[in-house]
Amino acid sequence: MKLFKILVLFITLQVSAQQGGMWIPSLLKGMNENDMQALGSKLTAKDIYDVNHSSLKDAIAHFNGGCTSEVISKQGLILTNHHCGYGQIQSHSSLEHDYLKEGFWAKSLADELPNEGLYVEFIVRIEDVTDRVLEGVTADMTEKEKQAKTDGNSNRIQAATKKEAWQDTKIKSFFKGNQYFLFVTERFTDVRLVGAPPTSIGKFGSDTDNWVWPRHTGDFSIFRIYADKNNRPAAYSKDNVPYKPKHFLPVSLDGISEGDFTLVFGFPGTTQEYLPAVAIKEITEELNPSNIAIREAALKVIDANMKASDEIRIQYASKQARIANAWKKWIGENLGIKKSNAIAKRQALEAEFTEAVKQKKLENQYGNLLSELEARYDEFGAIDVKRSNFVEIFVRTNELMQMMFRLSQMEAAAAKGEDTFNKARTAVQSRIKGTLKDFNTEVDRGIYEAIMPFYTTNIDPSIYDKTAFTNVDNAMKVLEGSSAEVIEKLHQDAAYAYAKPFIDDFYTNVEPEFQEKNTAINALETQYMKALMEVLPNERYYPDANSTLRVTYGQVRGYGPRDAVYYEPVTYLDGVMEKYVPGDYEFDVPQKLQELYAAKDYGRYADANGKLPVCFLGTNHTTGGNSGSPAIDAHGNLIGLNFDRVWEGTMSDMNYDPEICRNIMVDVRYVLFIIDKYAGAERLIKEMKLVHPKK
Ligand code: ARG
Ligand code: ASP
């Protein structure tokens, strides 16, 4: 027993020594390559990223700007999460063809469904352009001047970059503006829906299980990239053909065991790992609680209505999931920050920093940074919360106010001439049509009544009876005519007249105050980042996530979130059946899956213990945007699909703690089992390259 504990401690220490971080794929040579190999990887830095030859990175695509996907066949088949393809699955669904409820499996290429607006993007190459972006930037410049300089430099660099006609470029800032990288990208816009399990598999456990371990969700969906006859990106056309990728991931049938190496490769969205303690305090004590309260109020209304009506359930499913997701994450984040003593730990790091600044006699340069940050954050909380409340109400949760916000932007565009106005109008028209397609006036009115009090005491639910913007035809009529005519009609609309003063106040008071204070903080944080790296050079620094391609590595590993509780790293189909509640909207299990379970008909997808694996845990450092990222084994094969993190560890966005931060992946054998045994979509299995790396 004692030996076991020492062993666990030893392993944990090893883990904390080498994991955490979201690394730039073109810079893995050296420390990262060594770390990975120490964790069991057989991959070289070049296997992962290579400009001249195909490498793992050529199989990874940003999915619609918010998720990750990976190519798994030489015919452009891609895998992502069910929750990433949710909008597409929903948009093809109706009460008659409810693909959310029943699942969808295209029988042939011809049955694969096109998706307007959907795209995937590959990274062709990455270049460090820091010196060229920062050329001419001097310390005495204002933030505005610096920005203008770096913007100008960036535009020139991009214009001078060698690339093919169908490729794009972008430049992104790293380490808070201390480093810049250029990305050459390739974007495909003909991406078709190939398959999706029913929600009772793809979203099994729904919000009760979201962010939670043990987990039993088959969170995957399948798409295919189409290209023109020359294998290049092209708008949707019947004549397009399946894309032939530079690389695709073979799929391992051998499964995982605790301690196995795992690499997660994808597009993490945003992290804030280098915040001063005072900022973590502001976020967890002011910002998060206020956001949590607003969403909780909105969710109460939505949930009650979804339970009462199937039509509303379908209309609001996607919105509800989006709103509930961040709400629950913030709650977990606050708990985790507390439990891991993140603020005290950050203060200790700051004490160390201050001491090192003294010893290196850099007080003139860096001595005031932390106290200035503290002073700035003290004044920042109130406006940060106010702005965030506005965004929650007028952008994220109330759709009538959201339409009013968009309409006000259209009105503003009129000042720039009729052409600009017309463009803005077209955009607003399509947005409003989209919104009203899945809209219920009473639900939205209920949300309005529940959340508006967080912003004002001026509440008038009768605007819902008077406005044109609860009905598409009426709304479109208001938008007909010259800009002057449209604006006149708008001003007579009850909802617009109500919302406009709030929106004006936001633009004249809230936003400018927020921007001014935020810019000052950002400037200080840029200096602090630079100072940290200079003064404490032995820490492991990796840039915050910024929606660019990153590698994070770790191992399959369980965790102990509380006294006397230890979680195993693998779940099985048995656990699905343990959670099964007949007819429940979260925990129902499809008949067919029950039959396969009863017959233990798992084909070649069972584990050595005879059970069918469903999900597993790793120590990979992931965040929102990593959903759909491949989990890759020591040899470069696909072993799973990342889709979530454990609740106790969601604070990894500010404080990665190897003790309790775990990412959740669906085992690729479960994905294969569902495609093959459950859906009978053998044609897809045949397309893949199934391998046995352990044999
Ligand atoms: N928590 C995961 C992520 O942040 C999964 C969200 C989708 N699932 C859900 N039940 N809402 O995206
Ligand atoms: N579920 C997240 C996503 O959609 C992943 C995470 O936050 O861990 O990207």
XYZ file of C-alpha atoms and ligand atoms in Angstrom, residues 83 211 623-627 643-645, ligand 2:
19
model
C -21.356 19.385 -30.597
C -17.836 19.117 -18.007
C -9.342 24.583 -23.918
C -12.409 25.609 -25.915
C -11.534 25.174 -29.599
C -9.716 21.927 -28.890
C -13.032 20.173 -29.316
C -14.244 16.993 -26.498
C -14.203 18.277 -22.940
C -12.414 18.748 -19.633
N -15.638 21.480 -25.046
C -14.616 22.416 -25.445
C -14.688 22.760 -26.931
O -15.742 22.766 -27.517
C -13.287 21.901 -25.063
C -12.914 22.362 -23.692
O -13.258 23.484 -23.324
O -12.247 21.597 -23.024
O -13.734 23.192 -27.532
